[in-house]
Coordinates of C-alpha atoms and ligand atoms in Angstrom, one line a residue:
M1 CA 65.4 82.8 71.0
E2 CA 62.5 83.8 73.0
L3 CA 61.7 87.3 74.1
I4 CA 61.1 87.3 77.9
Y5 CA 61.1 91.3 78.2
E6 CA 58.7 91.8 75.1
K7 CA 55.4 92.7 76.8
S8 CA 54.0 95.3 74.5
R9 CA 50.7 94.8 72.7
K10 CA 49.2 97.3 70.4
G11 CA 46.6 99.4 71.9
R12 CA 46.9 98.5 75.4
R13 CA 47.5 101.4 78.0
G14 CA 48.4 102.0 81.5
I15 CA 47.6 105.5 81.9
R16 CA 44.6 107.8 80.4
F17 CA 44.8 111.2 80.4
D18 CA 42.0 113.6 80.9
A19 CA 40.5 116.1 78.4
L20 CA 42.4 119.0 77.5
D21 CA 40.8 121.9 79.5
V22 CA 43.4 124.7 78.7
P23 CA 43.8 126.2 75.3
E24 CA 46.3 124.5 73.0
A25 CA 49.4 125.9 72.9
A26 CA 51.0 126.5 69.4
F27 CA 53.9 124.3 68.7
P28 CA 56.6 124.9 66.0
E29 CA 56.0 122.2 63.3
E30 CA 59.8 121.8 63.2
F31 CA 59.8 120.1 66.9
R32 CA 56.9 117.8 66.2
R33 CA 57.1 114.5 65.9
K34 CA 56.7 112.7 62.9
D35 CA 56.0 109.1 64.3
D36 CA 54.8 107.9 67.6
A37 CA 57.5 107.4 70.2
A38 CA 58.5 103.7 70.5
L39 CA 57.2 103.5 74.1
P40 CA 55.9 100.0 75.2
E41 CA 52.1 99.6 75.3
V42 CA 51.3 98.0 78.6
S43 CA 48.8 98.3 81.5
E44 CA 49.8 99.0 85.1
F45 CA 49.0 95.2 86.0
D46 CA 51.6 94.1 83.6
V47 CA 54.3 96.4 84.5
V48 CA 53.6 95.4 88.3
R49 CA 53.8 91.6 87.5
H50 CA 56.9 91.8 85.2
Y51 CA 58.8 93.6 87.8
T52 CA 57.7 91.7 90.7
N53 CA 58.7 88.7 89.3
L54 CA 62.0 89.9 88.1
S55 CA 62.9 90.9 91.5
R56 CA 62.0 87.3 92.8
R57 CA 64.7 85.8 90.6
N58 CA 67.1 88.1 92.1
F59 CA 70.0 87.2 94.7
G60 CA 70.2 89.9 96.9
V61 CA 71.2 90.0 100.9
D62 CA 67.6 90.4 102.1
S63 CA 66.6 87.1 100.6
H64 CA 70.0 85.1 100.4
F65 CA 73.3 84.2 102.1
Y66 CA 75.9 86.2 99.8
P67 CA 79.4 85.1 100.9
L68 CA 81.2 87.0 98.2
G69 CA 84.5 87.4 99.2
S70 CA 86.3 91.3 99.3
C71 CA 83.0 92.7 98.6
T72 CA 81.5 92.5 102.2
M73 CA 78.0 91.9 101.3
K74 CA 76.3 92.1 104.7
Y75 CA 73.2 93.0 106.1
N76 CA 72.7 96.9 106.3
P77 CA 70.3 97.6 108.8
K78 CA 66.8 99.3 107.9
M79 CA 67.6 101.9 110.6
A80 CA 70.0 103.3 108.6
E81 CA 67.7 103.7 105.7
A82 CA 65.2 105.3 107.9
V83 CA 67.5 108.3 109.0
A84 CA 68.8 108.8 105.6
G85 CA 65.1 109.1 104.9
N86 CA 64.9 112.0 107.4
E87 CA 63.1 114.7 105.5
G88 CA 65.6 117.4 107.0
F89 CA 68.6 115.2 105.2
A90 CA 66.8 113.9 102.0
H91 CA 65.5 117.1 101.1
L92 CA 68.5 119.3 101.1
H93 CA 70.1 120.8 98.1
P94 CA 73.8 121.3 98.3
H95 CA 73.4 124.6 96.8
L96 CA 71.9 125.7 100.0
S97 CA 75.3 125.1 101.9
S98 CA 76.7 128.3 99.6
S99 CA 73.8 130.7 100.1
A100 CA 74.6 133.7 102.4
A101 CA 72.1 132.7 104.9
Y102 CA 73.4 129.4 105.3
W103 CA 69.8 127.9 105.6
P104 CA 69.7 127.0 109.0
N105 CA 69.0 123.5 108.2
C106 CA 72.6 123.1 106.5
Q107 CA 74.1 123.3 109.8
G108 CA 72.6 119.9 111.0
A109 CA 74.2 118.0 107.8
F110 CA 77.4 119.9 108.7
Q111 CA 77.5 118.8 111.8
L112 CA 76.9 115.1 111.1
M113 CA 79.4 115.0 108.4
H114 CA 82.2 116.9 110.5
D115 CA 81.1 114.2 113.4
L116 CA 81.5 111.1 110.9
E117 CA 84.7 112.8 109.8
R118 CA 86.0 112.7 113.4
L119 CA 84.3 109.0 114.1
L120 CA 86.2 107.6 111.2
A121 CA 89.4 109.3 112.1
E122 CA 89.2 107.5 115.6
I123 CA 88.0 104.4 114.3
A124 CA 91.4 104.2 111.9
G125 CA 93.8 106.3 114.0
M126 CA 94.2 108.9 111.2
Q127 CA 94.2 112.6 112.0
E128 CA 91.7 113.4 109.5
V129 CA 89.2 112.5 106.9
S130 CA 87.5 113.8 103.9
L131 CA 84.1 112.6 102.8
Q132 CA 84.4 113.6 99.5
P133 CA 85.6 110.9 97.3
I134 CA 82.3 108.6 96.0
A135 CA 83.8 105.1 95.8
G136 CA 86.7 102.7 97.2
A137 CA 88.9 103.3 93.8
H138 CA 88.1 107.0 93.7
G139 CA 89.5 107.1 97.7
E140 CA 92.5 105.3 96.0
L141 CA 93.4 108.2 93.4
T142 CA 92.6 110.7 96.1
G143 CA 95.1 109.2 98.2
T144 CA 97.6 108.6 95.9
L145 CA 97.3 112.3 94.6
L146 CA 97.7 113.5 98.4
M147 CA 100.9 111.4 98.3
A148 CA 101.9 112.9 95.2
A149 CA 101.3 116.5 96.7
Y150 CA 103.4 115.5 99.8
H151 CA 106.2 114.4 97.4
R152 CA 106.0 117.8 95.3
A153 CA 106.1 119.9 98.2
K154 CA 109.4 118.2 99.5
G155 CA 110.8 118.4 95.9
N156 CA 111.0 114.5 95.8
T157 CA 110.7 114.8 92.1
H158 CA 112.8 111.5 91.4
K159 CA 110.0 109.6 93.3
D160 CA 108.0 107.8 90.4
T161 CA 107.2 104.5 91.7
I162 CA 104.2 102.9 93.9
I163 CA 104.8 99.3 95.3
I164 CA 101.6 97.2 95.2
P165 CA 101.7 93.4 96.3
D166 CA 100.5 91.0 93.6
S167 CA 97.4 89.8 96.2
A168 CA 96.0 93.8 95.7
H169 CA 92.7 94.6 94.2
G170 CA 92.9 95.4 90.7
T171 CA 91.8 99.0 91.4
N172 CA 95.0 99.7 93.6
P173 CA 97.5 99.7 90.3
A174 CA 94.6 101.6 88.3
S175 CA 94.6 104.1 91.2
A176 CA 98.5 104.9 91.1
A177 CA 98.8 104.7 87.1
I178 CA 95.9 107.3 86.8
A179 CA 97.8 109.5 89.2
G180 CA 101.1 109.4 87.3
Y181 CA 103.1 106.6 89.2
K182 CA 104.8 103.5 87.6
V183 CA 103.7 100.4 89.7
L184 CA 105.9 97.7 90.5
E185 CA 104.5 94.4 91.7
V186 CA 105.8 92.4 94.7
P187 CA 105.2 88.8 94.9
S188 CA 103.7 87.0 98.0
D189 CA 105.3 84.3 99.8
R190 CA 104.0 81.0 100.1
D191 CA 102.5 81.9 103.3
G192 CA 100.2 84.6 101.4
T193 CA 101.7 87.4 102.9
I194 CA 104.0 90.2 101.4
H195 CA 107.4 88.6 100.4
L196 CA 109.8 90.7 102.8
D197 CA 113.0 90.2 100.8
A198 CA 111.3 90.9 97.3
F199 CA 110.2 94.1 99.0
Q200 CA 113.4 94.9 100.4
E201 CA 115.0 94.5 97.1
V202 CA 112.6 96.9 95.1
L203 CA 112.7 99.7 98.0
T204 CA 114.7 102.1 96.5
D205 CA 114.7 106.0 96.9
K206 CA 112.5 106.1 93.9
V207 CA 109.6 104.6 95.7
A208 CA 106.9 107.3 96.3
G209 CA 104.6 105.1 98.2
L210 CA 103.3 101.7 99.0
M211 CA 99.8 100.6 98.6
L212 CA 98.7 97.4 101.2
T213 CA 95.4 95.8 102.1
C214 CA 95.7 94.3 105.7
P215 CA 94.2 91.6 106.0
N216 CA 95.0 91.4 102.4
T217 CA 92.9 90.0 99.8
H218 CA 94.3 86.5 100.7
G219 CA 92.2 87.1 104.0
L220 CA 95.3 87.3 105.7
F221 CA 96.7 89.6 108.3
E222 CA 100.2 91.1 106.9
S223 CA 102.3 90.3 110.2
D224 CA 105.1 92.0 109.1
V225 CA 103.2 95.4 108.6
R226 CA 105.1 97.3 111.1
K227 CA 108.5 96.4 109.9
I228 CA 107.3 97.3 106.2
A229 CA 106.3 100.8 107.4
D230 CA 109.5 101.5 108.9
L231 CA 111.4 100.3 105.9
A232 CA 109.1 102.6 103.5
H233 CA 109.4 105.3 105.8
E234 CA 113.5 105.2 106.0
V235 CA 113.3 106.2 102.2
D236 CA 110.5 108.9 102.9
A237 CA 108.0 106.5 101.0
L238 CA 104.2 106.8 102.3
L239 CA 102.0 103.8 103.4
Y240 CA 98.5 103.5 101.8
Y241 CA 96.0 101.4 103.6
D242 CA 93.5 99.8 101.4
G243 CA 90.7 100.0 103.8
A244 CA 87.9 99.0 101.6
N245 CA 86.8 96.3 104.1
L246 CA 87.2 97.3 107.7
N247 CA 85.1 94.3 108.8
A248 CA 88.1 92.2 110.3
I249 CA 90.1 95.0 112.1
M250 CA 87.1 97.5 113.6
G251 CA 87.8 98.1 117.2
R252 CA 90.9 95.6 117.1
C253 CA 93.7 97.7 115.6
R254 CA 93.5 100.9 113.6
P255 CA 95.9 101.4 110.6
G256 CA 97.2 104.9 111.8
D257 CA 98.6 102.9 114.6
L258 CA 100.3 100.2 112.5
G259 CA 102.1 103.2 110.6
F260 CA 99.7 103.9 107.6
D261 CA 99.8 107.7 106.3
V262 CA 96.8 107.6 104.4
M263 CA 93.8 105.3 103.5
H264 CA 90.3 105.3 102.2
F265 CA 87.0 103.5 103.6
N266 CA 84.3 101.8 101.7
L267 CA 80.8 103.3 103.4
H268 CA 79.2 101.0 101.2
K269 CA 81.1 97.8 102.2
T270 CA 81.6 98.2 105.9
F271 CA 79.2 101.1 107.1
A272 CA 75.5 100.3 106.3
T273 CA 75.2 101.1 102.8
P274 CA 74.3 98.1 100.4
H275 CA 77.1 97.4 98.1
G276 CA 76.8 96.2 94.7
M277 CA 75.1 96.9 91.1
G278 CA 76.6 100.2 90.6
G279 CA 74.8 102.1 93.1
P280 CA 75.7 105.4 94.7
G281 CA 79.1 104.5 97.1
S282 CA 81.3 106.4 99.4
G283 CA 84.9 106.3 99.8
P284 CA 86.1 108.7 102.6
V285 CA 90.1 109.0 102.9
G286 CA 91.7 109.2 106.0
V287 CA 95.1 110.9 106.8
G288 CA 97.9 111.4 109.0
E289 CA 99.7 114.3 110.0
R290 CA 101.6 114.6 107.1
L291 CA 99.1 114.7 104.3
A292 CA 96.5 116.7 106.2
P293 CA 97.5 119.8 104.5
Y294 CA 96.3 118.7 101.1
L295 CA 93.0 116.9 101.5
P296 CA 90.3 117.7 99.0
G297 CA 88.2 120.7 99.8
P298 CA 86.2 122.3 100.6
R299 CA 86.6 121.5 104.2
L300 CA 84.4 122.3 107.1
K301 CA 85.7 124.3 110.1
K302 CA 84.3 125.7 113.3
A303 CA 83.2 129.2 113.2
G304 CA 81.8 129.8 116.7
D305 CA 78.8 127.7 117.2
S306 CA 78.6 126.6 113.5
L307 CA 80.6 125.2 111.1
E308 CA 81.8 127.2 107.8
I309 CA 83.2 125.8 104.4
H310 CA 86.6 126.8 103.5
M311 CA 89.3 125.4 100.8
P312 CA 92.5 125.2 102.7
A313 CA 95.5 126.8 100.9
K314 CA 97.6 123.6 100.1
S315 CA 94.1 121.3 99.0
I316 CA 94.4 119.1 96.1
G317 CA 91.2 120.8 95.4
R318 CA 87.8 119.2 94.9
M319 CA 87.4 115.4 94.0
A320 CA 83.6 115.1 93.9
A321 CA 80.9 117.7 93.3
F322 CA 79.8 119.4 96.2
F323 CA 80.4 117.3 99.5
G324 CA 80.5 113.6 97.9
N325 CA 77.7 111.4 98.5
F326 CA 76.1 112.8 101.4
M327 CA 73.2 110.1 102.0
M328 CA 75.7 107.5 102.5
A329 CA 77.5 109.6 104.9
V330 CA 74.0 109.7 106.9
R331 CA 73.7 106.1 107.0
A332 CA 77.3 105.5 108.2
Y333 CA 76.9 107.6 110.9
A334 CA 73.8 106.4 111.9
Y335 CA 75.2 103.0 112.2
I336 CA 78.3 103.9 113.8
R337 CA 76.4 105.8 116.6
Q338 CA 74.1 102.9 117.0
L339 CA 76.8 100.2 117.8
G340 CA 79.0 102.4 119.4
S341 CA 82.5 101.3 120.0
E342 CA 81.6 98.1 121.8
G343 CA 79.4 97.3 119.0
L344 CA 81.8 97.8 116.2
T345 CA 84.4 95.5 117.9
E346 CA 81.4 92.9 117.9
V347 CA 81.4 93.4 114.3
S348 CA 84.8 92.4 113.7
N349 CA 85.1 89.8 116.4
H350 CA 81.8 88.0 114.7
A351 CA 83.0 88.8 111.1
V352 CA 86.3 86.9 111.9
L353 CA 84.6 84.0 114.0
N354 CA 82.2 83.2 111.0
A355 CA 84.7 82.9 108.4
N356 CA 87.2 80.7 110.7
Y357 CA 83.7 78.2 111.5
I358 CA 83.4 78.2 107.6
H359 CA 87.1 77.3 107.4
A360 CA 87.2 74.9 110.1
R361 CA 84.0 73.0 108.5
L362 CA 85.2 72.8 104.7
K363 CA 88.8 72.5 105.5
E364 CA 88.8 68.7 105.4
A365 CA 86.6 68.5 101.7
Y366 CA 88.1 71.8 100.0
Q367 CA 91.8 72.6 100.2
P368 CA 92.6 76.1 102.1
A369 CA 94.8 78.2 100.1
F370 CA 97.2 79.1 102.8
S371 CA 97.8 77.5 106.0
K372 CA 98.1 81.1 108.3
R373 CA 94.9 81.8 110.1
F374 CA 92.1 83.4 108.2
M375 CA 90.8 86.8 109.2
H376 CA 87.0 87.8 108.0
E377 CA 87.3 85.9 104.8
C378 CA 88.9 82.5 103.8
V379 CA 90.3 81.3 100.4
F380 CA 89.8 77.8 99.0
T381 CA 91.3 76.3 96.1
A382 CA 89.0 73.8 93.9
T383 CA 92.3 72.3 92.4
P384 CA 91.8 68.8 93.9
Q385 CA 88.1 68.9 92.6
T386 CA 89.5 69.5 89.0
K387 CA 90.6 66.0 88.6
H388 CA 87.2 64.7 88.9
G389 CA 86.3 67.5 86.2
V390 CA 84.9 69.9 88.2
R391 CA 86.0 73.6 88.6
A392 CA 85.2 76.6 91.1
L393 CA 82.9 78.1 88.4
D394 CA 81.2 74.8 88.5
L395 CA 80.6 74.7 92.4
A396 CA 79.8 78.4 92.0
K397 CA 77.0 77.4 89.8
A398 CA 75.8 74.6 91.6
L399 CA 75.3 76.7 94.9
L400 CA 72.4 78.8 93.0
D401 CA 70.1 75.5 92.7
Y402 CA 70.7 75.4 96.9
D403 CA 69.3 79.5 96.9
L404 CA 72.6 80.1 97.9
H405 CA 75.0 82.8 96.3
A406 CA 78.4 82.0 95.2
P407 CA 81.5 83.1 96.7
T408 CA 84.2 84.9 94.7
V409 CA 85.9 82.8 92.4
Y410 CA 89.0 83.3 90.3
F411 CA 89.8 86.2 92.6
P412 CA 92.5 86.6 94.2
T413 CA 94.2 85.5 90.9
T414 CA 97.2 84.5 92.9
V415 CA 95.4 81.1 93.8
K416 CA 94.5 78.5 91.1
E417 CA 90.7 77.9 90.9
S418 CA 90.3 80.1 94.1
M419 CA 87.0 80.2 96.2
M420 CA 86.8 83.5 98.6
I421 CA 84.1 83.3 100.9
E422 CA 83.2 85.9 103.1
P423 CA 80.1 85.3 105.7
T424 CA 80.2 88.4 107.3
E425 CA 79.1 89.2 110.9
T426 CA 75.5 89.4 110.5
E427 CA 74.9 85.6 109.5
S428 CA 73.4 83.3 112.0
K429 CA 75.2 79.8 112.9
E430 CA 72.2 78.0 111.0
T431 CA 72.8 80.1 108.0
L432 CA 76.5 79.2 108.2
D433 CA 75.8 75.6 108.8
R434 CA 73.5 75.2 106.0
F435 CA 76.2 76.7 103.3
C436 CA 78.6 74.4 104.8
D437 CA 76.4 71.5 104.7
V438 CA 75.5 72.2 101.0
M439 CA 79.2 72.5 100.4
L440 CA 80.5 69.2 101.8
D441 CA 77.5 67.6 99.8
L442 CA 78.9 69.1 96.6
A443 CA 82.7 68.0 97.6
K444 CA 81.0 64.5 97.5
Q445 CA 79.0 64.8 94.6
A446 CA 82.1 66.0 92.7
E447 CA 83.6 62.6 93.3
K448 CA 80.6 60.7 92.7
D449 CA 78.8 62.2 89.9
S450 CA 80.4 65.4 88.3
A451 CA 78.4 65.9 85.5
A452 CA 75.6 66.9 87.9
L453 CA 77.4 69.8 88.7
T454 CA 78.8 70.9 85.5
E455 CA 75.4 71.2 84.3
A456 CA 74.6 73.2 87.3
P457 CA 72.2 75.2 87.8
R458 CA 69.3 73.3 86.7
R459 CA 66.8 75.0 88.7
M460 CA 67.2 78.4 88.0
P461 CA 65.5 80.5 85.4
V462 CA 68.2 80.1 83.3
G463 CA 71.0 77.7 83.0
R464 CA 74.9 78.5 82.0
L465 CA 75.2 81.5 80.2
D466 CA 77.3 82.8 78.0
E467 CA 78.6 85.3 80.2
V468 CA 79.9 87.8 77.3
R469 CA 76.9 87.4 75.2
A470 CA 74.2 87.4 78.3
A471 CA 75.9 90.9 79.1
K472 CA 75.3 92.5 75.7
E473 CA 72.0 90.8 74.6
L474 CA 69.4 91.4 78.0
N475 CA 66.7 90.9 75.9
C476 CA 66.5 86.8 75.6
A477 CA 65.9 83.4 77.3
F478 CA 69.3 81.4 76.2
Ligands
PLP1 C1 85.7 96.6 96.9 C2 87.4 97.1 97.0 C3 87.9 98.2 96.2 C4 87.1 99.2 95.6 O1 85.9 99.6 96.0 P1 84.9 100.5 94.9 O2 84.1 101.1 95.9 O3 84.5 99.1 94.1 O4 85.9 101.1 93.9 C5 89.2 98.4 96.5 N1 90.1 97.5 97.4 C6 89.6 96.3 97.7 C7 90.3 95.5 98.6 C8 88.4 96.2 97.8 O5 87.3 95.1 98.2

């Protein structure tokens, strides 16, 4: 086993401190180190070269096509980074906002948050928005707690269940369960949308709400959504919209108009914050009239020419420190203002067009998982390829050798050998064509020389990893 991260050589150094020119402070013996700290001994150049080389092994949106379905790995314009880097935003400390003097610069940040809440509310057809939640899943938890607050206030103590389709993102049932609800799963029908009869069977007075994704994680628009909303509202069940991915519908339709009562947005998917690697996220929650009084606080409200912070009487309280991840709000604000309503509509038009272009080019070689029209992502199954001994995982690994990141594989779990491809709006026709050419070539290889695929990747620094071990033992080449 070769250690690739071990660069340290005894005595090598990257920094030399000046001789002490102040009196040495007395330092209690018990706090003194007995042994030297186990720090790597490396030169500055060792460090620069090491990290530069590692970064070149990485796949990222800035370097590679990254069609990871459900995750929306789209290009985030550098303009939004520049705006977020503005000193007036970057150097603000949230404690300034509660100082009696309200350092005047906080008003700009307040105004931005207030305006962004209004913009998101407009985009989604919601009445109010809170920017507090710091991830999509955190937005879901906030939303389900809001539903619970609504039912508590109405004395709906018998409502203990939330219905979730089997195609949902795994965070949906987790959030509902953490909020204290029982989760009832409803199956999809063969078309890939919610099974309406199965839904009606489980829709009783005990149901507090329903969590839907639309387009769902099969990439399909839930065409019965209005009917589902009406049925749910008849038993005073609320409708939650998982809006992690708004790329398909912005400017085309609004969850509020479809009948949804509460939703979250992932600013770190749709609205100009890079997504992935566990970086800071933002999952604002939008609500209709019924849930608005319960939104997390503090909220901002107009007081003359300025904005003030207050905690509304019925608020469920804080969901995050201060105002959530403010910098993501700055990026989203810049992005939305730059594109405007026409630009946002164009984003969703192109996202859907690009996914359908890929679908059209690949549908003979790979089997589409559903026959309905896909929206911003298309799902294939590699089941036909398994008769040649090639699985979705093999195709995913083979793509890496062509400098293409793999699509999402094995999710949605409802589709065997699934490959979920989301090209996003920012990719050019040339990039989409190159991806499709490679995919078509791989389909031919699968028939003729499947071993070449099952052994891929061959041109990457590492081949097939034991993925469990690789996540635990970072410091070795396999
Ligand atoms: C990404 C995603 C989520 C969760 O968002 P996080 O910010 O990762 O918590 C929820 N639902 C769907 C459909 C998603 O794609």
